[in-house]
JSON list of C-alpha atoms in Angstrom, two decimals:
[
{"chain": "S", "resi": 10, "resn": "ALA", "atom": "CA", "xyz": [-64.88, 60.29, 41.89]},
{"chain": "S", "resi": 11, "resn": "VAL", "atom": "CA", "xyz": [-62.37, 59.42, 44.57]},
{"chain": "S", "resi": 12, "resn": "PRO", "atom": "CA", "xyz": [-58.71, 59.44, 43.56]},
{"chain": "S", "resi": 13, "resn": "PRO", "atom": "CA", "xyz": [-56.97, 56.06, 43.88]},
{"chain": "S", "resi": 14, "resn": "PHE", "atom": "CA", "xyz": [-54.36, 55.53, 46.54]},
{"chain": "S", "resi": 15, "resn": "VAL", "atom": "CA", "xyz": [-52.16, 52.81, 47.93]},
{"chain": "S", "resi": 16, "resn": "ALA", "atom": "CA", "xyz": [-52.02, 52.28, 51.68]},
{"chain": "S", "resi": 17, "resn": "ALA", "atom": "CA", "xyz": [-48.40, 53.07, 52.47]},
{"chain": "S", "resi": 18, "resn": "GLY", "atom": "CA", "xyz": [-48.58, 54.73, 55.87]},
{"chain": "S", "resi": 19, "resn": "PRO", "atom": "CA", "xyz": [-50.85, 55.44, 58.81]},
{"chain": "S", "resi": 20, "resn": "LEU", "atom": "CA", "xyz": [-54.58, 55.96, 58.23]},
{"chain": "S", "resi": 21, "resn": "GLU", "atom": "CA", "xyz": [-54.15, 59.73, 58.56]},
{"chain": "S", "resi": 22, "resn": "ASP", "atom": "CA", "xyz": [-52.24, 59.66, 55.25]},
{"chain": "S", "resi": 23, "resn": "LEU", "atom": "CA", "xyz": [-55.32, 58.28, 53.46]},
{"chain": "S", "resi": 24, "resn": "LEU", "atom": "CA", "xyz": [-57.84, 60.94, 54.43]},
{"chain": "S", "resi": 25, "resn": "LEU", "atom": "CA", "xyz": [-59.68, 62.87, 51.74]},
{"chain": "S", "resi": 26, "resn": "PRO", "atom": "CA", "xyz": [-59.76, 66.65, 52.05]},
{"chain": "S", "resi": 27, "resn": "VAL", "atom": "CA", "xyz": [-62.99, 68.19, 53.33]},
{"chain": "S", "resi": 28, "resn": "PRO", "atom": "CA", "xyz": [-64.93, 69.76, 50.42]},
{"chain": "S", "resi": 29, "resn": "ARG", "atom": "CA", "xyz": [-64.63, 73.56, 50.29]},
{"chain": "S", "resi": 30, "resn": "CYS", "atom": "CA", "xyz": [-68.18, 73.96, 48.99]},
{"chain": "S", "resi": 31, "resn": "LEU", "atom": "CA", "xyz": [-69.70, 73.32, 52.44]},
{"chain": "S", "resi": 32, "resn": "PRO", "atom": "CA", "xyz": [-71.06, 76.33, 54.33]},
{"chain": "S", "resi": 33, "resn": "GLN", "atom": "CA", "xyz": [-68.66, 77.52, 57.01]},
{"chain": "S", "resi": 34, "resn": "SER", "atom": "CA", "xyz": [-71.21, 76.70, 59.70]},
{"chain": "S", "resi": 35, "resn": "VAL", "atom": "CA", "xyz": [-71.10, 73.01, 58.69]},
{"chain": "S", "resi": 36, "resn": "VAL", "atom": "CA", "xyz": [-68.17, 71.00, 59.95]},
{"chain": "S", "resi": 37, "resn": "ALA", "atom": "CA", "xyz": [-67.73, 67.84, 57.90]},
{"chain": "S", "resi": 38, "resn": "PRO", "atom": "CA", "xyz": [-65.63, 65.04, 59.34]},
{"chain": "S", "resi": 39, "resn": "PRO", "atom": "CA", "xyz": [-62.56, 63.82, 57.49]},
{"chain": "S", "resi": 40, "resn": "ILE", "atom": "CA", "xyz": [-63.41, 60.94, 55.15]},
{"chain": "S", "resi": 41, "resn": "LEU", "atom": "CA", "xyz": [-61.38, 57.74, 54.96]},
{"chain": "S", "resi": 42, "resn": "VAL", "atom": "CA", "xyz": [-61.88, 55.66, 51.81]},
{"chain": "S", "resi": 43, "resn": "TRP", "atom": "CA", "xyz": [-60.73, 52.09, 52.35]},
{"chain": "S", "resi": 44, "resn": "ARG", "atom": "CA", "xyz": [-60.22, 50.13, 49.14]},
{"chain": "S", "resi": 45, "resn": "CYS", "atom": "CA", "xyz": [-59.65, 46.45, 49.80]},
{"chain": "S", "resi": 46, "resn": "LYS", "atom": "CA", "xyz": [-56.89, 45.36, 47.43]},
{"chain": "S", "resi": 47, "resn": "HIS", "atom": "CA", "xyz": [-56.18, 41.78, 48.55]},
{"chain": "S", "resi": 48, "resn": "ALA", "atom": "CA", "xyz": [-58.08, 38.60, 47.75]},
{"chain": "S", "resi": 49, "resn": "HIS", "atom": "CA", "xyz": [-59.42, 37.88, 51.25]},
{"chain": "S", "resi": 50, "resn": "GLY", "atom": "CA", "xyz": [-62.43, 35.73, 52.05]},
{"chain": "S", "resi": 51, "resn": "LEU", "atom": "CA", "xyz": [-65.70, 37.56, 52.60]},
{"chain": "S", "resi": 52, "resn": "PHE", "atom": "CA", "xyz": [-65.57, 37.22, 56.40]},
{"chain": "S", "resi": 53, "resn": "SER", "atom": "CA", "xyz": [-62.01, 38.58, 56.49]},
{"chain": "S", "resi": 54, "resn": "MET", "atom": "CA", "xyz": [-62.99, 41.55, 54.33]},
{"chain": "S", "resi": 55, "resn": "PHE", "atom": "CA", "xyz": [-65.96, 42.27, 56.61]},
{"chain": "S", "resi": 56, "resn": "SER", "atom": "CA", "xyz": [-63.78, 41.96, 59.71]},
{"chain": "S", "resi": 57, "resn": "LEU", "atom": "CA", "xyz": [-61.22, 44.39, 58.27]},
{"chain": "S", "resi": 58, "resn": "ALA", "atom": "CA", "xyz": [-63.99, 46.85, 57.35]},
{"chain": "S", "resi": 59, "resn": "LEU", "atom": "CA", "xyz": [-65.38, 46.71, 60.89]},
{"chain": "S", "resi": 60, "resn": "GLY", "atom": "CA", "xyz": [-61.90, 47.39, 62.27]},
{"chain": "S", "resi": 61, "resn": "HIS", "atom": "CA", "xyz": [-61.61, 50.46, 60.06]},
{"chain": "S", "resi": 62, "resn": "ALA", "atom": "CA", "xyz": [-65.14, 51.54, 61.07]},
{"chain": "S", "resi": 63, "resn": "LEU", "atom": "CA", "xyz": [-64.21, 51.31, 64.75]},
{"chain": "S", "resi": 64, "resn": "THR", "atom": "CA", "xyz": [-61.03, 53.32, 64.23]},
{"chain": "S", "resi": 65, "resn": "CYS", "atom": "CA", "xyz": [-62.92, 55.97, 62.25]},
{"chain": "S", "resi": 66, "resn": "GLU", "atom": "CA", "xyz": [-65.67, 56.18, 64.87]},
{"chain": "S", "resi": 67, "resn": "GLN", "atom": "CA", "xyz": [-63.08, 56.67, 67.61]},
{"chain": "S", "resi": 68, "resn": "LYS", "atom": "CA", "xyz": [-61.35, 59.45, 65.64]},
{"chain": "S", "resi": 69, "resn": "GLY", "atom": "CA", "xyz": [-64.56, 61.17, 64.49]},
{"chain": "S", "resi": 70, "resn": "TRP", "atom": "CA", "xyz": [-63.97, 60.33, 60.83]},
{"chain": "S", "resi": 71, "resn": "ALA", "atom": "CA", "xyz": [-66.39, 59.13, 58.16]},
{"chain": "S", "resi": 72, "resn": "LEU", "atom": "CA", "xyz": [-65.65, 55.86, 56.35]},
{"chain": "S", "resi": 73, "resn": "ILE", "atom": "CA", "xyz": [-66.37, 54.73, 52.81]},
{"chain": "S", "resi": 74, "resn": "VAL", "atom": "CA", "xyz": [-65.67, 51.07, 52.03]},
{"chain": "S", "resi": 75, "resn": "ASP", "atom": "CA", "xyz": [-64.76, 50.15, 48.45]},
{"chain": "S", "resi": 76, "resn": "TRP", "atom": "CA", "xyz": [-64.93, 46.48, 47.56]},
{"chain": "S", "resi": 77, "resn": "SER", "atom": "CA", "xyz": [-64.81, 46.90, 43.79]},
{"chain": "S", "resi": 78, "resn": "GLY", "atom": "CA", "xyz": [-61.23, 45.85, 42.99]},
{"chain": "S", "resi": 79, "resn": "ASP", "atom": "CA", "xyz": [-60.70, 43.43, 40.12]},
{"chain": "S", "resi": 80, "resn": "GLU", "atom": "CA", "xyz": [-58.35, 41.36, 42.28]},
{"chain": "S", "resi": 81, "resn": "LEU", "atom": "CA", "xyz": [-61.04, 40.57, 44.90]},
{"chain": "S", "resi": 82, "resn": "LEU", "atom": "CA", "xyz": [-62.64, 37.11, 45.05]},
{"chain": "S", "resi": 83, "resn": "TYR", "atom": "CA", "xyz": [-66.17, 38.49, 45.27]},
{"chain": "S", "resi": 84, "resn": "LYS", "atom": "CA", "xyz": [-67.94, 40.95, 42.96]},
{"chain": "S", "resi": 85, "resn": "GLY", "atom": "CA", "xyz": [-71.00, 43.12, 43.41]},
{"chain": "S", "resi": 86, "resn": "PRO", "atom": "CA", "xyz": [-74.26, 42.38, 41.59]},
{"chain": "S", "resi": 87, "resn": "PRO", "atom": "CA", "xyz": [-74.73, 43.49, 37.95]},
{"chain": "S", "resi": 88, "resn": "GLY", "atom": "CA", "xyz": [-74.68, 47.27, 37.72]},
{"chain": "S", "resi": 89, "resn": "GLU", "atom": "CA", "xyz": [-73.08, 47.67, 41.16]},
{"chain": "S", "resi": 90, "resn": "PRO", "atom": "CA", "xyz": [-69.35, 46.95, 41.14]},
{"chain": "S", "resi": 91, "resn": "ASN", "atom": "CA", "xyz": [-68.89, 47.74, 44.85]},
{"chain": "S", "resi": 92, "resn": "LEU", "atom": "CA", "xyz": [-69.91, 44.61, 46.77]},
{"chain": "S", "resi": 93, "resn": "TRP", "atom": "CA", "xyz": [-70.19, 46.63, 50.01]},
{"chain": "S", "resi": 94, "resn": "HIS", "atom": "CA", "xyz": [-73.15, 48.49, 48.46]},
{"chain": "S", "resi": 95, "resn": "ALA", "atom": "CA", "xyz": [-74.95, 45.17, 48.00]},
{"chain": "S", "resi": 96, "resn": "PHE", "atom": "CA", "xyz": [-75.06, 44.87, 51.80]},
{"chain": "S", "resi": 97, "resn": "PHE", "atom": "CA", "xyz": [-74.95, 48.43, 53.18]},
{"chain": "S", "resi": 98, "resn": "GLN", "atom": "CA", "xyz": [-75.81, 52.00, 52.21]},
{"chain": "S", "resi": 99, "resn": "GLN", "atom": "CA", "xyz": [-73.03, 54.58, 52.01]},
{"chain": "S", "resi": 100, "resn": "PRO", "atom": "CA", "xyz": [-72.77, 56.96, 53.57]},
{"chain": "S", "resi": 101, "resn": "ALA", "atom": "CA", "xyz": [-74.50, 55.32, 56.50]},
{"chain": "S", "resi": 102, "resn": "VAL", "atom": "CA", "xyz": [-77.04, 57.36, 58.40]},
{"chain": "S", "resi": 103, "resn": "LEU", "atom": "CA", "xyz": [-77.07, 56.99, 62.17]},
{"chain": "S", "resi": 104, "resn": "VAL", "atom": "CA", "xyz": [-80.56, 56.75, 63.59]}
]
């Protein structure tokens, strides 16, 4: 489980630590978990997520999008509280 956080500073402050269980030969990118906390429309939420994805791609970070907050206008389907998962797989695999 990912610990909760509140966005209070630059994106670098929101990065998760890299797991220590990875072999030393594997270099995992930092992971940014973005939890949308404001009741935006669906297009605005998607636009914000794409902005974070672009920033993460430019910095070499991985991104996980969490749209499961109770305060959001849209909810995921039954059994899947994260609406982002209804549209996209996480983590994404580049082909």
